[in-house]
PDB file of C-alpha atoms in Angstrom:
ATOM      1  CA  UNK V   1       0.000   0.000   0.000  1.00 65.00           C
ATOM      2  CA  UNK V   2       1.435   3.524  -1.263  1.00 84.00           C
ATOM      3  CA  UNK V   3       2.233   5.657   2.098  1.00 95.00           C
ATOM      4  CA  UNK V   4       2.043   9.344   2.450  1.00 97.00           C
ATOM      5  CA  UNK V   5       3.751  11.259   0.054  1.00 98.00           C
ATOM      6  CA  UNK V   6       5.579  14.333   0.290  1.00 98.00           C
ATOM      7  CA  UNK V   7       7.899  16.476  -2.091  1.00 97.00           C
ATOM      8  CA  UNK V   8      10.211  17.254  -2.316  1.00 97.00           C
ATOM      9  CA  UNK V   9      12.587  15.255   0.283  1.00 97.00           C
ATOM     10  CA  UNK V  10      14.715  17.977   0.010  1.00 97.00           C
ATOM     11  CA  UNK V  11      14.647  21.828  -0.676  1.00 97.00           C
ATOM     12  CA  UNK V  12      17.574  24.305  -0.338  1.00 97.00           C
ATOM     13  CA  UNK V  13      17.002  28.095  -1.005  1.00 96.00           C
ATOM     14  CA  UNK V  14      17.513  31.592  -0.444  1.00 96.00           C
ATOM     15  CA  UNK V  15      16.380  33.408   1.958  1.00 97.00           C
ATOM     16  CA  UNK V  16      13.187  35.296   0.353  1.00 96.00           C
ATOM     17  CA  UNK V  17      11.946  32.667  -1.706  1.00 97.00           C
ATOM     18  CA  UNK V  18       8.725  31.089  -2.059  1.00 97.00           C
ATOM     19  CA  UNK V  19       8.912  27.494  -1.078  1.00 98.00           C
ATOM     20  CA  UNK V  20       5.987  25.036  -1.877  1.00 98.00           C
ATOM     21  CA  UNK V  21       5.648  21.619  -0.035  1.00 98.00           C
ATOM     22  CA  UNK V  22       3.559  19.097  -1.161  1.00 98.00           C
ATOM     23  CA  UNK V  23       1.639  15.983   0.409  1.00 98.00           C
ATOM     24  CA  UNK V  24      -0.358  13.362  -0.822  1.00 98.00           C
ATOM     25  CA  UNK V  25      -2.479  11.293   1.829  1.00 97.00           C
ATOM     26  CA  UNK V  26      -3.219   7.705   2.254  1.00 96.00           C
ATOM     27  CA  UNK V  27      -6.264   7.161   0.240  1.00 95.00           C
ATOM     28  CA  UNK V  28      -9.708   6.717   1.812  1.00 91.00           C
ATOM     29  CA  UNK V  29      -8.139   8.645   5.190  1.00 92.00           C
ATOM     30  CA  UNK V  30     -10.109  12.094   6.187  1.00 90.00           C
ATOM     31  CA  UNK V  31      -7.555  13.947   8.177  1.00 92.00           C
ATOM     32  CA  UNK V  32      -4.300  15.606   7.227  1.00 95.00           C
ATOM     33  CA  UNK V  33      -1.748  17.328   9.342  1.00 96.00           C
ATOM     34  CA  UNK V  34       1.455  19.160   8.910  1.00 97.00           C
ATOM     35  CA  UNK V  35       4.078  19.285  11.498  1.00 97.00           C
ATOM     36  CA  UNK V  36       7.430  20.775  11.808  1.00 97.00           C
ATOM     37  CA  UNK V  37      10.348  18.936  13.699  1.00 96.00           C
ATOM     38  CA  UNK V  38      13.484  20.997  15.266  1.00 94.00           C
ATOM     39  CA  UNK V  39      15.433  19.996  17.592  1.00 88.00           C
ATOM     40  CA  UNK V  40      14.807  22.523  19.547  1.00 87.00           C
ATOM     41  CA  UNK V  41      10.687  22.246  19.688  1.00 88.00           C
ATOM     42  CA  UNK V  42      10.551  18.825  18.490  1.00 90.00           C
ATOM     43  CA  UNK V  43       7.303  17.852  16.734  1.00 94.00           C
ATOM     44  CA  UNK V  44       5.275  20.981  16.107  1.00 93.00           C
ATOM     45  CA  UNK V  45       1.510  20.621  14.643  1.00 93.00           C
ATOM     46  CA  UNK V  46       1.136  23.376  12.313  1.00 96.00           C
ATOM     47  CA  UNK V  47      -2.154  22.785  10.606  1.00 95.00           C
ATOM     48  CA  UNK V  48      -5.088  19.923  10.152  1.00 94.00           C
ATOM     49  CA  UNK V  49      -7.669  19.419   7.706  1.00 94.00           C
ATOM     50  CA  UNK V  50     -10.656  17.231   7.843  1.00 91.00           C
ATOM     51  CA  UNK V  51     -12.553  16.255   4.476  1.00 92.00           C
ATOM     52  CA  UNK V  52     -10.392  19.240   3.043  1.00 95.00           C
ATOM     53  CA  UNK V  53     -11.325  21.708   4.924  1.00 95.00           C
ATOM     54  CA  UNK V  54      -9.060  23.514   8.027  1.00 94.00           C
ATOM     55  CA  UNK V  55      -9.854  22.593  11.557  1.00 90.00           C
ATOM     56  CA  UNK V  56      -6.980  24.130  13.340  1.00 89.00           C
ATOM     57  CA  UNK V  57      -4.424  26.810  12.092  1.00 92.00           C
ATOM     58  CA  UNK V  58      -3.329  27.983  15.434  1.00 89.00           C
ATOM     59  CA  UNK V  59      -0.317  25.911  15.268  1.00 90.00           C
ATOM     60  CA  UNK V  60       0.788  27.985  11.874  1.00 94.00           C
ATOM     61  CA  UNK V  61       3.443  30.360  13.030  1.00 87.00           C
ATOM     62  CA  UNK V  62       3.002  33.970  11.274  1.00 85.00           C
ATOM     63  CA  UNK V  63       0.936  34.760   8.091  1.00 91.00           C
ATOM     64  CA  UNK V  64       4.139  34.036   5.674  1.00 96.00           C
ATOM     65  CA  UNK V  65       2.711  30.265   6.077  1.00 97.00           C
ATOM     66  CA  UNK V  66      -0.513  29.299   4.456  1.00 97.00           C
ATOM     67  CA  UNK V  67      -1.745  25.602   3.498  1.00 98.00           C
ATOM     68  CA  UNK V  68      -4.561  24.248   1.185  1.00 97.00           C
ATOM     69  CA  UNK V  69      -6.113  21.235   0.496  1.00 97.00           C
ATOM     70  CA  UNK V  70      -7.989  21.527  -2.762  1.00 97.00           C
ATOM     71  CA  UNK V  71      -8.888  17.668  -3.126  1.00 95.00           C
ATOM     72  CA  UNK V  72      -8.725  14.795  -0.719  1.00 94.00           C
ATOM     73  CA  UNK V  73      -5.701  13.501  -2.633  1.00 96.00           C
ATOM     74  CA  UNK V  74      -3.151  16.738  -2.472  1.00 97.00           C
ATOM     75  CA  UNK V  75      -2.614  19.624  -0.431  1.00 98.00           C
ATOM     76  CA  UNK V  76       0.446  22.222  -0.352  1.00 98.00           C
ATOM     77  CA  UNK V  77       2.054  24.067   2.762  1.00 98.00           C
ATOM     78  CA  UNK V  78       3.542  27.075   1.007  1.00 98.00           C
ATOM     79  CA  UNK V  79       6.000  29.896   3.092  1.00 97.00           C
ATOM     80  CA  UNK V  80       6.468  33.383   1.245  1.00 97.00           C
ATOM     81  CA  UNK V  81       8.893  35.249   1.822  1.00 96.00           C
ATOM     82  CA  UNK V  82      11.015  31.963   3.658  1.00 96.00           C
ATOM     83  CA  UNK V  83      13.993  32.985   6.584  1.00 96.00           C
ATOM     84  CA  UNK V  84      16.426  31.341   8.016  1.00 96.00           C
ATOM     85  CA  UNK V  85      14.147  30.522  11.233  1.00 95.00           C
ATOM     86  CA  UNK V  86      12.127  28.462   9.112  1.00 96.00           C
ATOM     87  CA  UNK V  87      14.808  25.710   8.434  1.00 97.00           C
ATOM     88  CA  UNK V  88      13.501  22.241   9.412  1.00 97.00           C
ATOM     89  CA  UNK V  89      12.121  19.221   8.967  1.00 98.00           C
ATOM     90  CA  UNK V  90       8.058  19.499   7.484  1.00 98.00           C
ATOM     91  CA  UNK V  91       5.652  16.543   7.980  1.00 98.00           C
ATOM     92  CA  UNK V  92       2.437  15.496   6.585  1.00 98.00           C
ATOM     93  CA  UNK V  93       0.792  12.506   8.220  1.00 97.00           C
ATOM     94  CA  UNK V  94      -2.920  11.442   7.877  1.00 94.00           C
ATOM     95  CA  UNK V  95      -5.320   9.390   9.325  1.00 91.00           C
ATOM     96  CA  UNK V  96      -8.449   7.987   8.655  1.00 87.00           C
ATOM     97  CA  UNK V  97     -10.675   9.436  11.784  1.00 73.00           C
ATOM     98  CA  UNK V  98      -9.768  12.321  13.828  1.00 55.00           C
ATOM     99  CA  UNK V  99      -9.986  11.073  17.278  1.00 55.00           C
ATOM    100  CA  UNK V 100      -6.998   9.020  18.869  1.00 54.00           C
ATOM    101  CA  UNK V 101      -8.088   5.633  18.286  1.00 68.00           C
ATOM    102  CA  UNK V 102      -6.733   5.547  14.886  1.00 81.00           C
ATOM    103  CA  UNK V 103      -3.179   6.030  13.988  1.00 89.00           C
ATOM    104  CA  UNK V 104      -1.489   8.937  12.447  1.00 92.00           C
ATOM    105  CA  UNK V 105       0.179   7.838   9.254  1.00 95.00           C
ATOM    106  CA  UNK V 106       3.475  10.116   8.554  1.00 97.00           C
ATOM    107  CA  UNK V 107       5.479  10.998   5.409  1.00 98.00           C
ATOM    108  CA  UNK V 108       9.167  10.692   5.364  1.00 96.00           C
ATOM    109  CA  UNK V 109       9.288  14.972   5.465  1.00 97.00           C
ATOM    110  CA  UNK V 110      10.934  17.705   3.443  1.00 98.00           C
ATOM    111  CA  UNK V 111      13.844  18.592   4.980  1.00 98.00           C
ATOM    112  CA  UNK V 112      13.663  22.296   4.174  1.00 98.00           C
ATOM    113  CA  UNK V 113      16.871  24.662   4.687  1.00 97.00           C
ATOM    114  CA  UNK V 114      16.601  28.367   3.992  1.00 97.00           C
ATOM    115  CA  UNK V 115      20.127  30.080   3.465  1.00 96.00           C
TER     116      UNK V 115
ATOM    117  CA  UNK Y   1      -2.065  23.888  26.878  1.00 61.00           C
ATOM    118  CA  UNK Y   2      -0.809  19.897  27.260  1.00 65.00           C
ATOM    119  CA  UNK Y   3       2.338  18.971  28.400  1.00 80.00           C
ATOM    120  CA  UNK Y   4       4.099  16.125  27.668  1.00 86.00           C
ATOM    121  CA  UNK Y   5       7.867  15.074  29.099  1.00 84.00           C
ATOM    122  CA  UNK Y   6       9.537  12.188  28.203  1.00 86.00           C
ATOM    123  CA  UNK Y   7      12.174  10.883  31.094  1.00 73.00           C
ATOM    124  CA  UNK Y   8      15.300  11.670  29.010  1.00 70.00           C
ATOM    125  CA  UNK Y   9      16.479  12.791  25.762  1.00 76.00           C
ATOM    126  CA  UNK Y  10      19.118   9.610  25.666  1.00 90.00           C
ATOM    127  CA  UNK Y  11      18.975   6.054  26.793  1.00 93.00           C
ATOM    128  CA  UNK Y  12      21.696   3.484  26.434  1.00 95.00           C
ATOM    129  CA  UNK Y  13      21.617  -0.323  27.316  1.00 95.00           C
ATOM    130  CA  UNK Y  14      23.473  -2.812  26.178  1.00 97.00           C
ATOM    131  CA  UNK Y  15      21.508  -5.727  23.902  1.00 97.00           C
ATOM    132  CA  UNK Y  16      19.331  -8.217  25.845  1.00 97.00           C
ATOM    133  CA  UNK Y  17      18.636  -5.684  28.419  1.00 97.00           C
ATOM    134  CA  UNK Y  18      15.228  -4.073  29.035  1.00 97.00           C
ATOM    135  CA  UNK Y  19      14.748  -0.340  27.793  1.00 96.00           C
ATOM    136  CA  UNK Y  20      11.856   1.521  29.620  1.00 96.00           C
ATOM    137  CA  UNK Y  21      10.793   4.629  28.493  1.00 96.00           C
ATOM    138  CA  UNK Y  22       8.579   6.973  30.789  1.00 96.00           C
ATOM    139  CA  UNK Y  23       6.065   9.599  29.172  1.00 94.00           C
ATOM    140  CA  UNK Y  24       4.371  11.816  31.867  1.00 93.00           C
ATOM    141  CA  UNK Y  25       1.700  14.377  30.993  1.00 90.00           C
ATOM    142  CA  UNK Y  26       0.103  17.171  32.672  1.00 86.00           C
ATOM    143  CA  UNK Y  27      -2.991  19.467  32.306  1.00 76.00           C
ATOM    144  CA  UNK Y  28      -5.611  16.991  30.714  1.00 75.00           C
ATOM    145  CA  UNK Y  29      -6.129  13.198  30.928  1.00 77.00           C
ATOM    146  CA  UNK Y  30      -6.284  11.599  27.501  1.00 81.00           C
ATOM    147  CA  UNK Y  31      -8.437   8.928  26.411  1.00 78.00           C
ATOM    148  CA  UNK Y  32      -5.409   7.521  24.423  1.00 86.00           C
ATOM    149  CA  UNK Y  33      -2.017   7.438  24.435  1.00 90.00           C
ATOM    150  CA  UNK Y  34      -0.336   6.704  21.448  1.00 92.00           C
ATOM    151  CA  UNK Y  35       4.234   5.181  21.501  1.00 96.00           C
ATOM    152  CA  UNK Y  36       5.800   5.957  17.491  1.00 97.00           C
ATOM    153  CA  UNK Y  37       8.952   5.099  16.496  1.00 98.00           C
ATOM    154  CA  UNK Y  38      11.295   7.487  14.719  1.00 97.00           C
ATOM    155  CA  UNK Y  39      14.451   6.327  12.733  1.00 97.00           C
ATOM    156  CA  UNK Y  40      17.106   9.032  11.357  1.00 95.00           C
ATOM    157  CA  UNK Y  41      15.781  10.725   8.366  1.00 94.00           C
ATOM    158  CA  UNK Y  42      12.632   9.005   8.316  1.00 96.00           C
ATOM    159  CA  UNK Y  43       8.674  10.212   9.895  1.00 97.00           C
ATOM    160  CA  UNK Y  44       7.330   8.750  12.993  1.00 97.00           C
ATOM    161  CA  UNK Y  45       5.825   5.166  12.646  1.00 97.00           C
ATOM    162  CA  UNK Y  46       2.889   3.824  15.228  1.00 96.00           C
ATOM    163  CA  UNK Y  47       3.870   1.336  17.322  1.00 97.00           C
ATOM    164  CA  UNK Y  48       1.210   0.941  20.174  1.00 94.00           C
ATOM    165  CA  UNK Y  49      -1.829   2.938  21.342  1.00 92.00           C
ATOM    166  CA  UNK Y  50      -3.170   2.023  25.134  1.00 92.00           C
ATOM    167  CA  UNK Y  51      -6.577   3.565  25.777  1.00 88.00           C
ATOM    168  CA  UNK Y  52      -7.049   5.543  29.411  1.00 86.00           C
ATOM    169  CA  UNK Y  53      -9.321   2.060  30.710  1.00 88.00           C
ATOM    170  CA  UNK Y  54      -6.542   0.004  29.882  1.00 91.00           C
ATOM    171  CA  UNK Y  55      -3.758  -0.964  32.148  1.00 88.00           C
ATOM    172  CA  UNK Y  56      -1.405  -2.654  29.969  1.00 95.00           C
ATOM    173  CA  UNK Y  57      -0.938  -3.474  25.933  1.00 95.00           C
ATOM    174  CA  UNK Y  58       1.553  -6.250  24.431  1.00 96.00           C
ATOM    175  CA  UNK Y  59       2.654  -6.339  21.019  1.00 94.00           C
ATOM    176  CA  UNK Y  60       5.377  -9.096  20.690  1.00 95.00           C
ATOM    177  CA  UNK Y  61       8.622  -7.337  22.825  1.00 97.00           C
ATOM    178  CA  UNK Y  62       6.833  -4.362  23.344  1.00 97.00           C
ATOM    179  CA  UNK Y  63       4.883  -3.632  26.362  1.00 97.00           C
ATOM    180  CA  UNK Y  64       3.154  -0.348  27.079  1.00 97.00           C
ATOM    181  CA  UNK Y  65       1.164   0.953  30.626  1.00 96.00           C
ATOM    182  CA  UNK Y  66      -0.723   3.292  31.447  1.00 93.00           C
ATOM    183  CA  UNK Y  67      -1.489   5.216  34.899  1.00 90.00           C
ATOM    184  CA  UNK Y  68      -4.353   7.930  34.862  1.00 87.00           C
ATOM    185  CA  UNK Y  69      -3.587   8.475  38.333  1.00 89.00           C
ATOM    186  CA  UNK Y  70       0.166   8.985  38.120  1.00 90.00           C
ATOM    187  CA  UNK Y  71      -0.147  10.337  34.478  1.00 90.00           C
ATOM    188  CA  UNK Y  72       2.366   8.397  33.193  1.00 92.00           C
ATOM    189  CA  UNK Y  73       2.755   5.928  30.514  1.00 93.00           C
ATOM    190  CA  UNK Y  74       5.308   3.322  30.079  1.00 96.00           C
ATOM    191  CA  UNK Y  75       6.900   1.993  27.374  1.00 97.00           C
ATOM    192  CA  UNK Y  76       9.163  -1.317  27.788  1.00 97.00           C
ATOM    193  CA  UNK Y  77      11.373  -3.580  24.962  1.00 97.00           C
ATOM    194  CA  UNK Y  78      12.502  -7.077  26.219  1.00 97.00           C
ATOM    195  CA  UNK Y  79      15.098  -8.971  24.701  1.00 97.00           C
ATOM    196  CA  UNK Y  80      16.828  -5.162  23.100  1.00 97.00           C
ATOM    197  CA  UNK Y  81      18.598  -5.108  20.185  1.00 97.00           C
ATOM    198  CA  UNK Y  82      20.580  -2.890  18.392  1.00 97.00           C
ATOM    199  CA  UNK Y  83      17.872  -2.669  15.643  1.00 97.00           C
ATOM    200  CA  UNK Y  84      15.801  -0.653  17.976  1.00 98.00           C
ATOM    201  CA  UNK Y  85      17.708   2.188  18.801  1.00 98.00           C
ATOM    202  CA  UNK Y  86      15.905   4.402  17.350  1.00 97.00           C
ATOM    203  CA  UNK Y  87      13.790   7.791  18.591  1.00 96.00           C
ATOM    204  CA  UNK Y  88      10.640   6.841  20.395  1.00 97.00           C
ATOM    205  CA  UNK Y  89       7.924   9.498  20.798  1.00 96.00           C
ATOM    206  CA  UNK Y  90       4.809   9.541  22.746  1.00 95.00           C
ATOM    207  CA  UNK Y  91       1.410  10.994  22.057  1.00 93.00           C
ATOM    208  CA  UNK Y  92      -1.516  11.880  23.532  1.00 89.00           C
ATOM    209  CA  UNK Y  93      -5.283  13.458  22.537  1.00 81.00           C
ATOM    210  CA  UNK Y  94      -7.668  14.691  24.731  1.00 71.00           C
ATOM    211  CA  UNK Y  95     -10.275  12.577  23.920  1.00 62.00           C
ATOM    212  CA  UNK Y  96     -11.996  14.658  21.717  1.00 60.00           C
ATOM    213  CA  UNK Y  97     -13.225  14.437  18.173  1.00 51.00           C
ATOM    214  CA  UNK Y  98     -10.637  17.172  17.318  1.00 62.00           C
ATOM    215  CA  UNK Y  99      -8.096  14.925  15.947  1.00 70.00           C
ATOM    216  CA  UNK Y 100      -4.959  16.622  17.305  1.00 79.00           C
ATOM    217  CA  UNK Y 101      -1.975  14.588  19.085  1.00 85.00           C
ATOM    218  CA  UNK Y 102       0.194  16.024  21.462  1.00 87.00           C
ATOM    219  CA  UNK Y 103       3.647  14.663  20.497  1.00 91.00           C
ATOM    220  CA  UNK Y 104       6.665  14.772  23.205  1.00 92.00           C
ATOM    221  CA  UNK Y 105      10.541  15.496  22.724  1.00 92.00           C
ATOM    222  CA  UNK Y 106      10.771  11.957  22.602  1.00 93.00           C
ATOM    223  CA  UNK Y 107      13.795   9.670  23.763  1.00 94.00           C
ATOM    224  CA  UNK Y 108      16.717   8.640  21.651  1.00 95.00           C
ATOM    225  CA  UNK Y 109      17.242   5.065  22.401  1.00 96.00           C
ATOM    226  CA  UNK Y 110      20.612   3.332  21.863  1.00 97.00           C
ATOM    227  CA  UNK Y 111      21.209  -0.534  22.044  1.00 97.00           C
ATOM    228  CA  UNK Y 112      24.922  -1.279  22.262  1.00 96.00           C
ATOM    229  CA  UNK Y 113      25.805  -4.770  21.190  1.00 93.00           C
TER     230      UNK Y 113
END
């Protein structure tokens, strides 16, 4: 069975830049979250969607981050302008209900650094 | 907000040995607890979830517990190997039908040979 998807696995770019990440869920699954990972805050939830549509954005850190979900088979978390602070490691996961009974399903993340 | 610690950022033990792993939580009591494994350049993988009217939950070497009164969850591998070290992260909910985990730091297991 195909896993999460994300791309790209890696991205490296000046500071300034628009970057674009991109996630495709398990099919059939309902939820979708992005985290961030540093090791300084460890696993960060930035955003989830149920059925496409945002739940929670309180986790998104300033309004230079925005995410979509257009269909239940893509969405994008895009950063414009990207800094240095924003260097990490960027998750998607999904799951197929949104309480904890079922499992959250991760991608292997973008690891993103911003020069 | 919730807060989750897990008992160190390192463990070592040498192979055979049992690791434990202790995840304490404050603030809220969750109706499930959730243990994921993390390798080095990979995402977080589910291992176990324990819900809060369960005591205990076995899945071949792995054992996990959980105490609502203490708030605290263990995690245990029998028999270690060096194939788990690895980064093992708990998670929590609150029980709601909100859908968001509550991840800690996690602990960086190594299994010397």
């Amino acid at each position: 069975d195909a896993g999460v998807i994300q791309s790209p696995r890696h991205e490296v770019t000046e500071m300034g830049q628009e970057v674009t990440l991109r996630c495709k869920p398990i099919s059939g699954h309902d939820y979708l979250f992005w985290y961030r990972q540093t090791m300084m805050r460890g696993l960060e939830l930035l955003i989830y969607f149920n059925n496409n549509v945002p739940i929670d954005d309180s986790g998104m850190p300033e309004d230079r981050f925005s995410a979509k979900m257009p269909n239940a088979s893509f969405s994008t978390l895009k950063i414009q302008p990207s800094e240095p602070r924003d260097s990490a490691v960027y998750f998607c996961a999904s799951s197929a209900t949104g309480t904890g009974v079922q499992p959250q399903h991760f991608g292997d993340g973008t690891r993103l650094s911003i020069l | 907000s919730q807060k989750i610690e897990q008992n160190s950022e390192a463990l070592n033990i040498q192979e055979g040995k049992t690791a434990t792993l202790t995840c304490n939580y404050t603030n809220y009591s969750p109706a499930y607890l959730q243990w994921y494994r993390q390798d080095p350049g990979r995402g977080p993988v589910f291992l176990l979830l324990i819900r809060e009217n369960e005591k205990e939950k076995r899945k071949e070497r792995l054992k996990v517990t959980f105490d609502t009164t203490l708030k605290q969850s263990l995690f245990h591998i029998t028999a270690s190997q060096p194939a788990d070290s690895a980064t093992y992260l708990c998670a929590l909910d609150r029980g709601s039908t909100l859908g968001r985990l509550y991840f800690g730091r996690g602990t960086q297991l190594t299994v010397w040979p």
